[in-house]
Short mmCIF file of C-alpha atoms in Angstrom, two decimals:
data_model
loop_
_atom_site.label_atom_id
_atom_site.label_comp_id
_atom_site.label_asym_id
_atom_site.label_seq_id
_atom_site.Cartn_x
_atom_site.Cartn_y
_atom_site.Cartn_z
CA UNK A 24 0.00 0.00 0.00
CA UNK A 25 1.32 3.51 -0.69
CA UNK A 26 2.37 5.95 2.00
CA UNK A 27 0.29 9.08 1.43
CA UNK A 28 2.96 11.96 0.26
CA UNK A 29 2.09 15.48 0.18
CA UNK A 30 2.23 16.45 -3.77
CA UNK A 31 0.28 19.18 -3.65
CA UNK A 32 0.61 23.11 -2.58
CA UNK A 33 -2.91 24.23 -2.19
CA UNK A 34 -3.55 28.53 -1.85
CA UNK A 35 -6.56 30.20 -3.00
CA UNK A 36 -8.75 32.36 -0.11
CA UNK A 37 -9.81 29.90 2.20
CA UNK A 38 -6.45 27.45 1.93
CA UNK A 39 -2.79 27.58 2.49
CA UNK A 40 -1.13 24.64 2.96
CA UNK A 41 2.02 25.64 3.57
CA UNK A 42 0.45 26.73 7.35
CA UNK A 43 0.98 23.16 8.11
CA UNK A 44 4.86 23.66 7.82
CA UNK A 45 5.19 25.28 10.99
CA UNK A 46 3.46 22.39 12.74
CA UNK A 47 5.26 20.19 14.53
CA UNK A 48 3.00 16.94 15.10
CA UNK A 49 2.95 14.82 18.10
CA UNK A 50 2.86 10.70 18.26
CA UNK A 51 -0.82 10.44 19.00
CA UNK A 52 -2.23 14.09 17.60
CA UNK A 53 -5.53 13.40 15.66
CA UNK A 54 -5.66 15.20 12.14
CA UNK A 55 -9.90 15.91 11.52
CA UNK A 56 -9.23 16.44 7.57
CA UNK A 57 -12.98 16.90 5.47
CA UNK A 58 -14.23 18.74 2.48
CA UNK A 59 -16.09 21.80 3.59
CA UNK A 60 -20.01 21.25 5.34
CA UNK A 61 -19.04 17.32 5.54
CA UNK A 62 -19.16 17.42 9.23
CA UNK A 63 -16.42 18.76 9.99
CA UNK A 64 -17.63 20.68 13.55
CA UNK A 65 -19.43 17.64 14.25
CA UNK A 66 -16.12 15.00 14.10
CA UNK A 67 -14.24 18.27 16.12
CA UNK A 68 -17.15 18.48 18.91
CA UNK A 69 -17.10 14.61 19.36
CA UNK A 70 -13.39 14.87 19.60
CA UNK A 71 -13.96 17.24 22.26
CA UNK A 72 -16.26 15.05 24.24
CA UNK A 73 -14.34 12.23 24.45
CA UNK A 74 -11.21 13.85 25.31
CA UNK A 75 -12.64 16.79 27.78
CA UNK A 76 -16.12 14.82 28.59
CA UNK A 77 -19.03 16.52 28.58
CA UNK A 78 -18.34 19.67 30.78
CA UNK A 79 -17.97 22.76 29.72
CA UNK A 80 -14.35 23.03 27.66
CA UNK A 81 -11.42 24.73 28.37
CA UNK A 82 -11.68 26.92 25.45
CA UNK A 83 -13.86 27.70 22.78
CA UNK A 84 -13.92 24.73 20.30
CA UNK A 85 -12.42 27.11 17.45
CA UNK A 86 -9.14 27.55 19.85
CA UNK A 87 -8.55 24.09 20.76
CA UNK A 88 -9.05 22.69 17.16
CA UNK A 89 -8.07 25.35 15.07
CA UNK A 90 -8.02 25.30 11.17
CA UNK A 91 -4.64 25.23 10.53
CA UNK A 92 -4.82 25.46 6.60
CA UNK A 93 -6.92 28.98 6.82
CA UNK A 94 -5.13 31.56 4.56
CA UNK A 95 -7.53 34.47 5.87
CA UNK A 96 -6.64 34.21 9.53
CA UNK A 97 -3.11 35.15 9.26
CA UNK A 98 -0.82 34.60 12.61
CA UNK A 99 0.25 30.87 11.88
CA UNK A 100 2.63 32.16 14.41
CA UNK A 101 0.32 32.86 17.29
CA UNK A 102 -1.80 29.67 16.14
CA UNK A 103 1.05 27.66 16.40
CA UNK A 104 2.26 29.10 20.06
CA UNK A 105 -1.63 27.94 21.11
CA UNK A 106 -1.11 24.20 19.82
CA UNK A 107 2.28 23.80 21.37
CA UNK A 108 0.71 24.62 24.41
CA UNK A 109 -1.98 22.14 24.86
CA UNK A 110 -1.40 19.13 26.68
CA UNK A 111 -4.04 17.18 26.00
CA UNK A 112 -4.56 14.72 22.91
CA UNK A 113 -4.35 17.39 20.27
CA UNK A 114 -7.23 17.20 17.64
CA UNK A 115 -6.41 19.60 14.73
CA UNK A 116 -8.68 20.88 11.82
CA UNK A 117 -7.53 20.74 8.33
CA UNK A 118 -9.86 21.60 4.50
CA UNK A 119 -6.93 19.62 2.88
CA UNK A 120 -7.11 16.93 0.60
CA UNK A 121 -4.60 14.02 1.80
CA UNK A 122 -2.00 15.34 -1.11
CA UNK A 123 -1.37 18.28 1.05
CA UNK A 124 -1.23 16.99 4.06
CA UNK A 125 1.99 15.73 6.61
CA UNK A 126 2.21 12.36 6.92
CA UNK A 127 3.15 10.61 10.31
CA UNK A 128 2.23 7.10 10.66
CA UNK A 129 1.81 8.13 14.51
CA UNK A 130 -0.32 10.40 13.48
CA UNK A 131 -4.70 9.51 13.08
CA UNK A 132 -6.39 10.82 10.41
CA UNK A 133 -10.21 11.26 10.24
CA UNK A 134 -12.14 12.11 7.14
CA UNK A 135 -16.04 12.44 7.04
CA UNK A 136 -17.47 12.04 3.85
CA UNK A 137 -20.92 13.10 2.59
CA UNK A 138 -22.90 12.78 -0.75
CA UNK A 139 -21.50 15.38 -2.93
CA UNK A 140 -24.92 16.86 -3.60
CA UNK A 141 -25.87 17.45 0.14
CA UNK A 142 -22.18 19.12 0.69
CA UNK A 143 -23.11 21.59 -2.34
CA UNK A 144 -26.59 22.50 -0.33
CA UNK A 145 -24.81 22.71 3.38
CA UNK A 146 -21.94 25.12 1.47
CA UNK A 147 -24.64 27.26 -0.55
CA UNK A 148 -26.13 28.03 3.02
CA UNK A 149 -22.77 28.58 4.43
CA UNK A 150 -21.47 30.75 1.49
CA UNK A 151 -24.26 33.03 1.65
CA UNK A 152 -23.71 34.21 4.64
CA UNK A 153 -20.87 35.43 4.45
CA UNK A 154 -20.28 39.47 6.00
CA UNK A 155 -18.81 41.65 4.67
CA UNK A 156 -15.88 41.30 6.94
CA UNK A 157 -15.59 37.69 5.72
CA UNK A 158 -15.03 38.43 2.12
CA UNK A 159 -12.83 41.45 3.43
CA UNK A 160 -10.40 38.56 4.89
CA UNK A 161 -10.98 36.14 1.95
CA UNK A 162 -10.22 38.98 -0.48
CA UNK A 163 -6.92 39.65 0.84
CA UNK A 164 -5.49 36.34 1.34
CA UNK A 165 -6.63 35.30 -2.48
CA UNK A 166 -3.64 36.66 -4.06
CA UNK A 167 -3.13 35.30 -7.30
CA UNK A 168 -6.72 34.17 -7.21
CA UNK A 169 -7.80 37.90 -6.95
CA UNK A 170 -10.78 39.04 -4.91
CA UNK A 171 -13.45 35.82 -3.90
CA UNK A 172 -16.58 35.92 -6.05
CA UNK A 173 -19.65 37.04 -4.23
CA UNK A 174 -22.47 34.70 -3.42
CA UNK A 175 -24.86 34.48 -6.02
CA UNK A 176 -28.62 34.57 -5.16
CA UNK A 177 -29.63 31.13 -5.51
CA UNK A 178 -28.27 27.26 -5.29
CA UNK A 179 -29.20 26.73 -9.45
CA UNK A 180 -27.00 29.76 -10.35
CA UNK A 181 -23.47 28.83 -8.25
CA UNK A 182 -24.41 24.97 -9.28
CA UNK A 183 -22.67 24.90 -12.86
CA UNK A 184 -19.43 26.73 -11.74
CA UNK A 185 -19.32 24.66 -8.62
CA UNK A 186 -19.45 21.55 -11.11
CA UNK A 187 -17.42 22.54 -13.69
CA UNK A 188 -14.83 24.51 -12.69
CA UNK A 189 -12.02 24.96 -10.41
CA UNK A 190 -9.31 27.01 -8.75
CA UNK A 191 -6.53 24.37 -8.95
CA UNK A 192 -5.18 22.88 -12.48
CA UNK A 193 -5.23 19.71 -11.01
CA UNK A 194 -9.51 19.68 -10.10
CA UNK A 195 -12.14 20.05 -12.23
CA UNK A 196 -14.60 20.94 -10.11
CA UNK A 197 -15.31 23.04 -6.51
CA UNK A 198 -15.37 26.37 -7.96
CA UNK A 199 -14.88 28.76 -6.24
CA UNK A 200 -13.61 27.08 -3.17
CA UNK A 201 -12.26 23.52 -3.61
CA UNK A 202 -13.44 19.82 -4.87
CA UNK A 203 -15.53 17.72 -2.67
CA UNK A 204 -14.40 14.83 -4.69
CA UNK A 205 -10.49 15.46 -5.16
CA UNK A 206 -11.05 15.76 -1.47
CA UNK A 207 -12.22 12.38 -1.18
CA UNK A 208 -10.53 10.65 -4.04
CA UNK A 209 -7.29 11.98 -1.96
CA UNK A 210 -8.16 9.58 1.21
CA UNK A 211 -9.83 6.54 -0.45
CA UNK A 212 -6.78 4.68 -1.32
CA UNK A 213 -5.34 4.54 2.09
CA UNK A 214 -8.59 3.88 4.17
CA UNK A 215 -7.32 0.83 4.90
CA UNK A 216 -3.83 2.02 6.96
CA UNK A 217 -4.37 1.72 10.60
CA UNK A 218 -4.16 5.40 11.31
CA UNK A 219 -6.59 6.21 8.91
CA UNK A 220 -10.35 6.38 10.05
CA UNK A 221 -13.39 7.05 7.54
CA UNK A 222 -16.75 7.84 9.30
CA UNK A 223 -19.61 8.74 6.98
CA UNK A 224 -21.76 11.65 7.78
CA UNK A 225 -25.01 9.56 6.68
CA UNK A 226 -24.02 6.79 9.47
CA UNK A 227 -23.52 9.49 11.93
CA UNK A 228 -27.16 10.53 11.76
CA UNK A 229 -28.27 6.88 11.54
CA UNK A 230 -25.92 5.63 14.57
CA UNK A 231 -24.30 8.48 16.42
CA UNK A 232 -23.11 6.31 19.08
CA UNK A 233 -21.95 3.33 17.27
CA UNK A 234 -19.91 6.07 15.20
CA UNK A 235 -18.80 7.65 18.36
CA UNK A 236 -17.44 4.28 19.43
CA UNK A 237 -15.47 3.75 16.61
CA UNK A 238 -13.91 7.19 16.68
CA UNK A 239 -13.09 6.28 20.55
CA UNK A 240 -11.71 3.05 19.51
CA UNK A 241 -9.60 4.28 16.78
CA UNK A 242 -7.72 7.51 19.02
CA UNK A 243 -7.45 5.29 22.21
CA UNK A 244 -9.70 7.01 24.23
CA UNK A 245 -11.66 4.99 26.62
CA UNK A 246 -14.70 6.33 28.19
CA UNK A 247 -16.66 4.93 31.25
CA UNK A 248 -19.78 2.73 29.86
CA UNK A 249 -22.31 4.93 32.06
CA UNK A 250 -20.57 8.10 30.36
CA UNK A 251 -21.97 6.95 27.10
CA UNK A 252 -25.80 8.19 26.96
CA UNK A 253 -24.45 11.77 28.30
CA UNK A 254 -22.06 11.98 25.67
CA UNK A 255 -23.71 10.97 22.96
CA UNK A 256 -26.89 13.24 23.82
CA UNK A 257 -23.92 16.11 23.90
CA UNK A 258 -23.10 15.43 20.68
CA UNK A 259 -26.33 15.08 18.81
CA UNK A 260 -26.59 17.61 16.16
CA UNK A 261 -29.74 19.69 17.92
CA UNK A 262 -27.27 19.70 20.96
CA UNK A 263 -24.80 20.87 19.48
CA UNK A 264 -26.36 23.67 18.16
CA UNK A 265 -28.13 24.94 20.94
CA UNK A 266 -24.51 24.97 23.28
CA UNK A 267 -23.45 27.03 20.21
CA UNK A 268 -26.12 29.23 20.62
CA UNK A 269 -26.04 29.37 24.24
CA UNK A 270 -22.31 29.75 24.00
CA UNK A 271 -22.16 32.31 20.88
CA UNK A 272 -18.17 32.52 20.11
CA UNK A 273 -17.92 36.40 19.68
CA UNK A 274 -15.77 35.87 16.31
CA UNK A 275 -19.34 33.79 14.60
CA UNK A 276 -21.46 36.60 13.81
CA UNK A 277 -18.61 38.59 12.23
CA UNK A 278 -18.20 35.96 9.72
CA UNK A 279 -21.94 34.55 9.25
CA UNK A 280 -25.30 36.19 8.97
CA UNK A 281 -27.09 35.19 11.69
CA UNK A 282 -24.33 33.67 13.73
CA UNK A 283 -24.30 29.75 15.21
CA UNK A 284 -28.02 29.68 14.16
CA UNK A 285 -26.90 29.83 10.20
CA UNK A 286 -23.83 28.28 10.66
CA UNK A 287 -25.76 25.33 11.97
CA UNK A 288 -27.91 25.26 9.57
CA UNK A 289 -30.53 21.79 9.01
CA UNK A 290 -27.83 18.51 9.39
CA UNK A 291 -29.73 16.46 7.00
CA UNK A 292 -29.53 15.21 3.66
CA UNK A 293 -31.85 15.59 0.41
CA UNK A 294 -32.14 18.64 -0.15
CA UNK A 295 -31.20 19.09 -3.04
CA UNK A 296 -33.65 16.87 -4.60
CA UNK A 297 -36.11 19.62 -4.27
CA UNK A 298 -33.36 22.11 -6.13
CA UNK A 299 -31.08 20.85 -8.90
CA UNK A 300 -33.00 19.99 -11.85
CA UNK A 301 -32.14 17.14 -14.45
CA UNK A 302 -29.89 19.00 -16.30
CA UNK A 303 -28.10 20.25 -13.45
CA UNK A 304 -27.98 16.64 -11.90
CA UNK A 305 -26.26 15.38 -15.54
CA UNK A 306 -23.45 17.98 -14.35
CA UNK A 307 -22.53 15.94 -11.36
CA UNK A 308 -22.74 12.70 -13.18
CA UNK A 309 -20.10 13.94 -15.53
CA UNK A 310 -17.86 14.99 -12.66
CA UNK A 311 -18.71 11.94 -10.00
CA UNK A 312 -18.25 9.68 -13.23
CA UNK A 313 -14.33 10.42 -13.11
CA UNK A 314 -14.08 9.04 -9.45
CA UNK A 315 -13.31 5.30 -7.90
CA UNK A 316 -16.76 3.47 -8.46
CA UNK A 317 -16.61 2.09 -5.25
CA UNK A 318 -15.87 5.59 -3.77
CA UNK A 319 -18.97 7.22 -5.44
CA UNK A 320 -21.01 4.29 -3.97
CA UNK A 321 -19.49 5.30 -0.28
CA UNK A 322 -20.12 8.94 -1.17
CA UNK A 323 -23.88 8.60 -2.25
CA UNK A 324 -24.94 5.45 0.01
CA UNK A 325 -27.57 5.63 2.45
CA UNK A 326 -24.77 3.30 5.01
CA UNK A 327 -20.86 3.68 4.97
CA UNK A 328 -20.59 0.29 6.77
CA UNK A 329 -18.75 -1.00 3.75
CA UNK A 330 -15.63 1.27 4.03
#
């Protein structure tokens, strides 16, 4: 089996891969790498739970698993100084495909995949409300990728770029952030190494604990058998984002319209049945036609238990 390699330099608005060169990783640190609106909060707020338990955390969940890869929040310095500094089982947040990523075979990786379709309708919500102050950031880290297109109205009218086009040479599709597929074409080859962990975002809405287990299982944790119904009520996606609410992070409503309410948006899948038409559907059978069969299958299946 191949070792995964980093081959890639990823920088556009939202990414900057070279971030990750100041990191030093630790034997044991847990790398929570997904495409964007794939569950990405939801793999870092179980991660908190079964490493803090179900109290109230140390820090805001945004401080103790930061996106490393973010071009627009600048100090990789300062975000580095934070990481060297915790002492606990580290659980870091990475947009990167596996081509961009460090390897350590000491290291865990966890990616959360999702149907490609539902990602799109979870990321037209998210994109949408951006502030002002967000595409202030994003349009100074683009740099060679100039200022970041603004929202348009409606799902059907970003649909065809987000098919069809990309930012890097090497995707075709993702436009105008980054491919949902690449993403997951980038991990499906080594989902069988031990340190590699695939958890479907389907199965986690179908099973939360049994997925919770697994994650527990595969970074060592162990957690006291009458812990479990807390901790997996805590981590529910209703939970979840109600303690956001509760706890609104002052940094949220900068960034998003509406704050933890629209960053949370629905956490279920379908949506887009009621949106794309058939031509826009024969788009993404074009693009999911270039991936692994088997992956597509994972991708779009109603269970991940075959992964």
């Amino acid at each position: 089996m191949d070792t995964p390699r980093r081959t890639r330099t990823y920088r556009s608005h939202h990414l900057d891969s070279q971030r990750w060169d100041h990191v030093t990783l630790r034997p044991g640190d847990v790398v929570v790498s997904t495409s964007m609106k794939a569950g990405t909060t939801w793999m870092q707020r179980i991660m908190s739970l079964l490493v803090f338990g179900t109290g109230p955390l140390p820090a805001p969940l945004v401080a103790l698993s930061p996106w490393i890869d973010a071009a627009f929040l600048g100090d990789v310095d300062g975000l580095v100084a934070s990481i060297e500094a915790q002492q606990h089982q580290r659980f870091l947040k990475s947009h990167l495909p596996f081509d961009a990523l460090p390897y350590d075979p000491a290291v865990r990786y966890v990616y959360v995949g999702r149907d490609t379709r539902d990602v799109f309708m979870s990321a037209f919500n998210h994109y949408s409300a951006y502030t002002e102050f967000t595409y202030s950031l994003l349009d100074a880290a683009g740099g060679a990728a100039g200022p970041m297109p603004r929202c348009p109205a409606t799902e059907r009218e970003l649909w065809a770029d987000w098919m069809t086009r990309s930012l890097f040479d090497w995707e075709a599709d993702g436009w105008p952030f980054w491919s949902h597929l690449h993403h997951a074409a980038t991990f499906w080859p080594h989902r069988d190494l031990p340190n590699v962990l695939m958890v479907h975002y389907t199965d986690l809405l179908a099973d939360l604990e049994a997925q919770i287990r697994r994650v527990a299982a595969f970074t060592h944790i162990e957690v006291a058998e009458d812990a479990w119904p807390e901790l997996v009520a805590a981590a529910r996606f209703d939970a979840m984002k109600q303690d956001a609410i509760r706890n609104e992070e002052s940094v949220r409503p900068l960034f998003f319209e509406g704050g933890a309410r629209r960053f949370f948006y629905k956490g279920t899948n379908g949506r887009w049945r009621h949106v794309l038409t058939e031509e826009d559907l024969a788009l993404y059978e074009t693009a999911a036609a270039q991936i692994d069969p088997g992956l597509r299958s994972w991708l779009e299946a109603d269970s991940a238990a075959n992964a």
